[in-house]
Amino acid sequence: LFNPFKQVYLEFSDWISNEKFYYKLAYDDYHEYFSDKEILAKTTPSQFVYKFDAGNSLTFYLEYQDLVKTVSTVSNNRQEKHFYWYFSPSYNHFGLWSFTLFYDYEHVFSNYFQDGVVNDDEHSWIGGDCTININDLNQLSIFYGSQKGGLVCANGSCVLQPDFDDGFKVTYRTSF
């Protein structure tokens, strides 16, 4: 009935207190079905922003995801359970610069039923970023820490980014 997938997304968001405080609370329930694979993901993203009178702002983003992949083959059945936590508080100073902390946690539990193999693995990535808006067209970011790799999309383009462990990364962005 719902092949190849179904998705239900529910969100409550609004600016309140004379547009000083923004909140977003959401729930995403995603099911994907194939002949040999099933993916079930439940995600709860939330975001809170407080704007100070002087124009500065604090932003808090928190997301949890519970994902289950079941793969059935002739020789083996496998189930992977992924639990993700992502937390990112940020301070923006008059739009001139911002400082952001990142915490990304992943716990993967795999079970290969016919072979009796069980894997239990945890990873976490912690980092901080300072971004300076030089002018309307130029931006400089300095990151220290670790970042989880994967597909990163921004401004309409996506790039596969490798894991980045315990180091500095300097990024200069310009628009022309």
PDB file of C-alpha atoms in Angstrom:
ATOM      1  CA  LEU A   1       0.000   0.000   0.000  1.00  0.00           C
ATOM      2  CA  PHE A   2       2.806   2.477   0.870  1.00  0.00           C
ATOM      3  CA  ASN A   3       5.506   1.226  -1.514  1.00  0.00           C
ATOM      4  CA  PRO A   4       8.211   2.342  -1.770  1.00  0.00           C
ATOM      5  CA  PHE A   5       7.843   4.646   1.250  1.00  0.00           C
ATOM      6  CA  LYS A   6       5.579   6.620   3.524  1.00  0.00           C
ATOM      7  CA  GLN A   7       6.411   9.640   5.618  1.00  0.00           C
ATOM      8  CA  VAL A   8       4.508  11.626   8.212  1.00  0.00           C
ATOM      9  CA  TYR A   9       5.922  14.961   9.379  1.00  0.00           C
ATOM     10  CA  LEU A  10       4.362  17.115  12.072  1.00  0.00           C
ATOM     11  CA  GLU A  11       5.745  20.470  13.193  1.00  0.00           C
ATOM     12  CA  PHE A  12       4.772  23.178  15.657  1.00  0.00           C
ATOM     13  CA  SER A  13       6.711  26.424  15.275  1.00  0.00           C
ATOM     14  CA  ASP A  14       6.160  30.109  15.908  1.00  0.00           C
ATOM     15  CA  TRP A  15       7.695  33.395  16.989  1.00  0.00           C
ATOM     16  CA  ILE A  16       6.331  34.551  20.345  1.00  0.00           C
ATOM     17  CA  SER A  17       6.962  37.385  22.844  1.00  0.00           C
ATOM     18  CA  ASN A  18       7.115  40.128  20.197  1.00  0.00           C
ATOM     19  CA  GLU A  19       9.306  37.952  17.959  1.00  0.00           C
ATOM     20  CA  LYS A  20      12.012  37.569  20.592  1.00  0.00           C
ATOM     21  CA  PHE A  21      11.609  33.816  21.011  1.00  0.00           C
ATOM     22  CA  TYR A  22      11.232  31.184  18.270  1.00  0.00           C
ATOM     23  CA  TYR A  23      10.508  27.522  18.818  1.00  0.00           C
ATOM     24  CA  LYS A  24      10.212  24.514  16.546  1.00  0.00           C
ATOM     25  CA  LEU A  25       9.160  21.096  17.792  1.00  0.00           C
ATOM     26  CA  ALA A  26       8.771  18.424  15.138  1.00  0.00           C
ATOM     27  CA  TYR A  27       8.309  14.708  14.604  1.00  0.00           C
ATOM     28  CA  ASP A  28       9.195  12.797  11.421  1.00  0.00           C
ATOM     29  CA  ASP A  29       8.112   9.174  10.951  1.00  0.00           C
ATOM     30  CA  TYR A  30       9.662   7.638   7.812  1.00  0.00           C
ATOM     31  CA  HIS A  31       9.223   4.073   6.469  1.00  0.00           C
ATOM     32  CA  GLU A  32      10.925   2.834   3.303  1.00  0.00           C
ATOM     33  CA  TYR A  33      10.137  -0.596   1.811  1.00  0.00           C
ATOM     34  CA  PHE A  34      12.035  -2.671  -0.747  1.00  0.00           C
ATOM     35  CA  SER A  35      11.862  -6.363  -1.570  1.00  0.00           C
ATOM     36  CA  ASP A  36      14.959  -7.126   0.553  1.00  0.00           C
ATOM     37  CA  LYS A  37      15.233  -4.091   2.840  1.00  0.00           C
ATOM     38  CA  GLU A  38      13.114  -2.051   5.221  1.00  0.00           C
ATOM     39  CA  ILE A  39      14.081   1.253   6.867  1.00  0.00           C
ATOM     40  CA  LEU A  40      12.133   2.747   9.758  1.00  0.00           C
ATOM     41  CA  ALA A  41      13.251   6.141  11.083  1.00  0.00           C
ATOM     42  CA  LYS A  42      11.712   8.301  13.781  1.00  0.00           C
ATOM     43  CA  THR A  43      13.265  11.756  14.144  1.00  0.00           C
ATOM     44  CA  THR A  44      12.484  14.555  16.604  1.00  0.00           C
ATOM     45  CA  PRO A  45      14.181  17.814  15.616  1.00  0.00           C
ATOM     46  CA  SER A  46      13.776  20.881  17.821  1.00  0.00           C
ATOM     47  CA  GLN A  47      15.120  24.402  17.649  1.00  0.00           C
ATOM     48  CA  PHE A  48      14.928  27.377  19.999  1.00  0.00           C
ATOM     49  CA  VAL A  49      16.092  30.934  19.268  1.00  0.00           C
ATOM     50  CA  TYR A  50      16.194  33.915  21.612  1.00  0.00           C
ATOM     51  CA  LYS A  51      16.851  37.388  20.182  1.00  0.00           C
ATOM     52  CA  PHE A  52      18.262  39.955  22.586  1.00  0.00           C
ATOM     53  CA  ASP A  53      17.228  43.632  22.344  1.00  0.00           C
ATOM     54  CA  ALA A  54      20.641  44.680  21.001  1.00  0.00           C
ATOM     55  CA  GLY A  55      20.401  42.292  18.012  1.00  0.00           C
ATOM     56  CA  ASN A  56      22.425  39.361  19.350  1.00  0.00           C
ATOM     57  CA  SER A  57      20.864  35.903  19.456  1.00  0.00           C
ATOM     58  CA  LEU A  58      21.201  32.452  21.015  1.00  0.00           C
ATOM     59  CA  THR A  59      20.165  29.348  19.089  1.00  0.00           C
ATOM     60  CA  PHE A  60      19.833  25.805  20.403  1.00  0.00           C
ATOM     61  CA  TYR A  61      19.268  22.880  18.056  1.00  0.00           C
ATOM     62  CA  LEU A  62      18.601  19.373  19.367  1.00  0.00           C
ATOM     63  CA  GLU A  63      17.754  16.286  17.315  1.00  0.00           C
ATOM     64  CA  TYR A  64      17.214  12.637  18.175  1.00  0.00           C
ATOM     65  CA  GLN A  65      16.781   9.834  15.653  1.00  0.00           C
ATOM     66  CA  ASP A  66      15.966   6.166  16.102  1.00  0.00           C
ATOM     67  CA  LEU A  67      16.611   4.261  12.854  1.00  0.00           C
ATOM     68  CA  VAL A  68      16.153   0.532  12.184  1.00  0.00           C
ATOM     69  CA  LYS A  69      17.376  -1.133   8.958  1.00  0.00           C
ATOM     70  CA  THR A  70      16.373  -4.707   8.255  1.00  0.00           C
ATOM     71  CA  VAL A  71      18.017  -6.502   5.322  1.00  0.00           C
ATOM     72  CA  SER A  72      16.876  -9.961   4.243  1.00  0.00           C
ATOM     73  CA  THR A  73      18.989 -12.030   1.859  1.00  0.00           C
ATOM     74  CA  VAL A  74      19.002 -15.703   0.922  1.00  0.00           C
ATOM     75  CA  SER A  75      22.037 -16.382   3.107  1.00  0.00           C
ATOM     76  CA  ASN A  76      21.412 -14.068   6.067  1.00  0.00           C
ATOM     77  CA  ASN A  77      19.089 -11.603   7.758  1.00  0.00           C
ATOM     78  CA  ARG A  78      20.586  -8.532   9.375  1.00  0.00           C
ATOM     79  CA  GLN A  79      19.123  -5.825  11.531  1.00  0.00           C
ATOM     80  CA  GLU A  80      20.906  -2.595  12.416  1.00  0.00           C
ATOM     81  CA  LYS A  81      19.633  -0.182  15.035  1.00  0.00           C
ATOM     82  CA  HIS A  82      21.048   3.332  14.971  1.00  0.00           C
ATOM     83  CA  PHE A  83      20.520   5.912  17.702  1.00  0.00           C
ATOM     84  CA  TYR A  84      21.631   9.470  16.949  1.00  0.00           C
ATOM     85  CA  TRP A  85      21.831  12.558  19.138  1.00  0.00           C
ATOM     86  CA  TYR A  86      22.859  15.944  17.769  1.00  0.00           C
ATOM     87  CA  PHE A  87      23.129  19.117  19.859  1.00  0.00           C
ATOM     88  CA  SER A  88      24.349  22.498  18.681  1.00  0.00           C
ATOM     89  CA  PRO A  89      24.156  25.727  20.709  1.00  0.00           C
ATOM     90  CA  SER A  90      25.186  28.928  18.921  1.00  0.00           C
ATOM     91  CA  TYR A  91      25.698  32.609  19.767  1.00  0.00           C
ATOM     92  CA  ASN A  92      25.431  35.271  17.039  1.00  0.00           C
ATOM     93  CA  HIS A  93      26.910  38.708  17.780  1.00  0.00           C
ATOM     94  CA  PHE A  94      25.106  41.416  15.749  1.00  0.00           C
ATOM     95  CA  GLY A  95      25.489  39.298  12.596  1.00  0.00           C
ATOM     96  CA  LEU A  96      29.217  40.089  12.629  1.00  0.00           C
ATOM     97  CA  TRP A  97      30.467  36.818  14.084  1.00  0.00           C
ATOM     98  CA  SER A  98      29.090  33.651  15.651  1.00  0.00           C
ATOM     99  CA  PHE A  99      30.389  30.893  17.871  1.00  0.00           C
ATOM    100  CA  THR A 100      28.882  27.396  17.660  1.00  0.00           C
ATOM    101  CA  LEU A 101      29.498  24.176  19.582  1.00  0.00           C
ATOM    102  CA  PHE A 102      28.682  20.769  18.075  1.00  0.00           C
ATOM    103  CA  TYR A 103      28.018  17.407  19.693  1.00  0.00           C
ATOM    104  CA  ASP A 104      27.137  14.439  17.490  1.00  0.00           C
ATOM    105  CA  TYR A 105      26.646  10.949  18.967  1.00  0.00           C
ATOM    106  CA  GLU A 106      25.881   7.671  17.197  1.00  0.00           C
ATOM    107  CA  HIS A 107      25.247   4.217  18.676  1.00  0.00           C
ATOM    108  CA  VAL A 108      24.941   1.305  16.219  1.00  0.00           C
ATOM    109  CA  PHE A 109      23.760  -2.154  17.202  1.00  0.00           C
ATOM    110  CA  SER A 110      23.934  -4.831  14.461  1.00  0.00           C
ATOM    111  CA  ASN A 111      22.578  -8.367  14.633  1.00  0.00           C
ATOM    112  CA  TYR A 112      23.325 -10.976  11.932  1.00  0.00           C
ATOM    113  CA  PHE A 113      20.699 -13.590  12.757  1.00  0.00           C
ATOM    114  CA  GLN A 114      21.953 -16.701  10.889  1.00  0.00           C
ATOM    115  CA  ASP A 115      25.606 -16.176  11.856  1.00  0.00           C
ATOM    116  CA  GLY A 116      24.837 -15.201  15.456  1.00  0.00           C
ATOM    117  CA  VAL A 117      27.141 -12.161  15.134  1.00  0.00           C
ATOM    118  CA  VAL A 118      26.337  -9.069  17.203  1.00  0.00           C
ATOM    119  CA  ASN A 119      28.162  -5.739  16.850  1.00  0.00           C
ATOM    120  CA  ASP A 120      27.773  -2.861  19.281  1.00  0.00           C
ATOM    121  CA  ASP A 121      29.563   0.359  18.344  1.00  0.00           C
ATOM    122  CA  GLU A 122      29.546   3.963  19.588  1.00  0.00           C
ATOM    123  CA  HIS A 123      31.045   7.152  18.163  1.00  0.00           C
ATOM    124  CA  SER A 124      30.908  10.787  19.185  1.00  0.00           C
ATOM    125  CA  TRP A 125      32.167  13.968  17.552  1.00  0.00           C
ATOM    126  CA  ILE A 126      32.695  17.247  19.427  1.00  0.00           C
ATOM    127  CA  GLY A 127      33.764  20.564  17.949  1.00  0.00           C
ATOM    128  CA  GLY A 128      33.565  24.329  18.026  1.00  0.00           C
ATOM    129  CA  ASP A 129      33.367  26.859  15.213  1.00  0.00           C
ATOM    130  CA  CYS A 130      33.961  30.607  15.108  1.00  0.00           C
ATOM    131  CA  THR A 131      32.654  32.314  11.977  1.00  0.00           C
ATOM    132  CA  ILE A 132      33.404  35.917  11.039  1.00  0.00           C
ATOM    133  CA  ASN A 133      31.290  37.694   8.419  1.00  0.00           C
ATOM    134  CA  ILE A 134      33.932  39.931   6.827  1.00  0.00           C
ATOM    135  CA  ASN A 135      31.332  41.661   4.632  1.00  0.00           C
ATOM    136  CA  ASP A 136      28.189  40.694   2.696  1.00  0.00           C
ATOM    137  CA  LEU A 137      30.202  38.520   0.297  1.00  0.00           C
ATOM    138  CA  ASN A 138      33.023  37.031   2.409  1.00  0.00           C
ATOM    139  CA  GLN A 139      33.081  34.777   5.440  1.00  0.00           C
ATOM    140  CA  LEU A 140      35.891  33.110   7.414  1.00  0.00           C
ATOM    141  CA  SER A 141      35.298  30.059   9.636  1.00  0.00           C
ATOM    142  CA  ILE A 142      37.732  28.403  12.023  1.00  0.00           C
ATOM    143  CA  PHE A 143      36.706  24.987  13.347  1.00  0.00           C
ATOM    144  CA  TYR A 144      38.434  22.885  15.981  1.00  0.00           C
ATOM    145  CA  GLY A 145      37.426  19.366  16.962  1.00  0.00           C
ATOM    146  CA  SER A 146      35.914  16.389  15.158  1.00  0.00           C
ATOM    147  CA  GLN A 147      33.119  16.139  12.592  1.00  0.00           C
ATOM    148  CA  LYS A 148      31.145  13.163  11.378  1.00  0.00           C
ATOM    149  CA  GLY A 149      31.560  12.510   7.674  1.00  0.00           C
ATOM    150  CA  GLY A 150      28.793  12.021   5.177  1.00  0.00           C
ATOM    151  CA  LEU A 151      26.774  13.928   2.634  1.00  0.00           C
ATOM    152  CA  VAL A 152      26.858  17.672   3.390  1.00  0.00           C
ATOM    153  CA  CYS A 153      24.476  19.930   1.466  1.00  0.00           C
ATOM    154  CA  ALA A 154      24.497  23.727   1.396  1.00  0.00           C
ATOM    155  CA  ASN A 155      23.169  26.313  -1.030  1.00  0.00           C
ATOM    156  CA  GLY A 156      21.948  23.752  -3.544  1.00  0.00           C
ATOM    157  CA  SER A 157      25.089  21.629  -3.814  1.00  0.00           C
ATOM    158  CA  CYS A 158      26.020  18.431  -1.977  1.00  0.00           C
ATOM    159  CA  VAL A 159      29.490  17.053  -1.276  1.00  0.00           C
ATOM    160  CA  LEU A 160      30.579  13.774   0.329  1.00  0.00           C
ATOM    161  CA  GLN A 161      32.741  14.821   3.285  1.00  0.00           C
ATOM    162  CA  PRO A 162      35.075  12.413   5.125  1.00  0.00           C
ATOM    163  CA  ASP A 163      35.262  12.189   8.929  1.00  0.00           C
ATOM    164  CA  PHE A 164      37.459  14.858  10.464  1.00  0.00           C
ATOM    165  CA  ASP A 165      39.177  13.932  13.750  1.00  0.00           C
ATOM    166  CA  ASP A 166      40.754  16.251  16.331  1.00  0.00           C
ATOM    167  CA  GLY A 167      42.132  19.082  14.260  1.00  0.00           C
ATOM    168  CA  PHE A 168      41.703  22.578  12.852  1.00  0.00           C
ATOM    169  CA  LYS A 169      39.810  23.414   9.711  1.00  0.00           C
ATOM    170  CA  VAL A 170      39.840  26.907   8.187  1.00  0.00           C
ATOM    171  CA  THR A 171      37.218  27.739   5.569  1.00  0.00           C
ATOM    172  CA  TYR A 172      36.957  30.919   3.509  1.00  0.00           C
ATOM    173  CA  ARG A 173      33.680  31.442   1.638  1.00  0.00           C
ATOM    174  CA  THR A 174      33.022  34.085  -0.961  1.00  0.00           C
ATOM    175  CA  SER A 175      30.088  34.872  -3.231  1.00  0.00           C
ATOM    176  CA  PHE A 176      30.494  36.448  -6.624  1.00  0.00           C
TER     177      PHE A 176
END
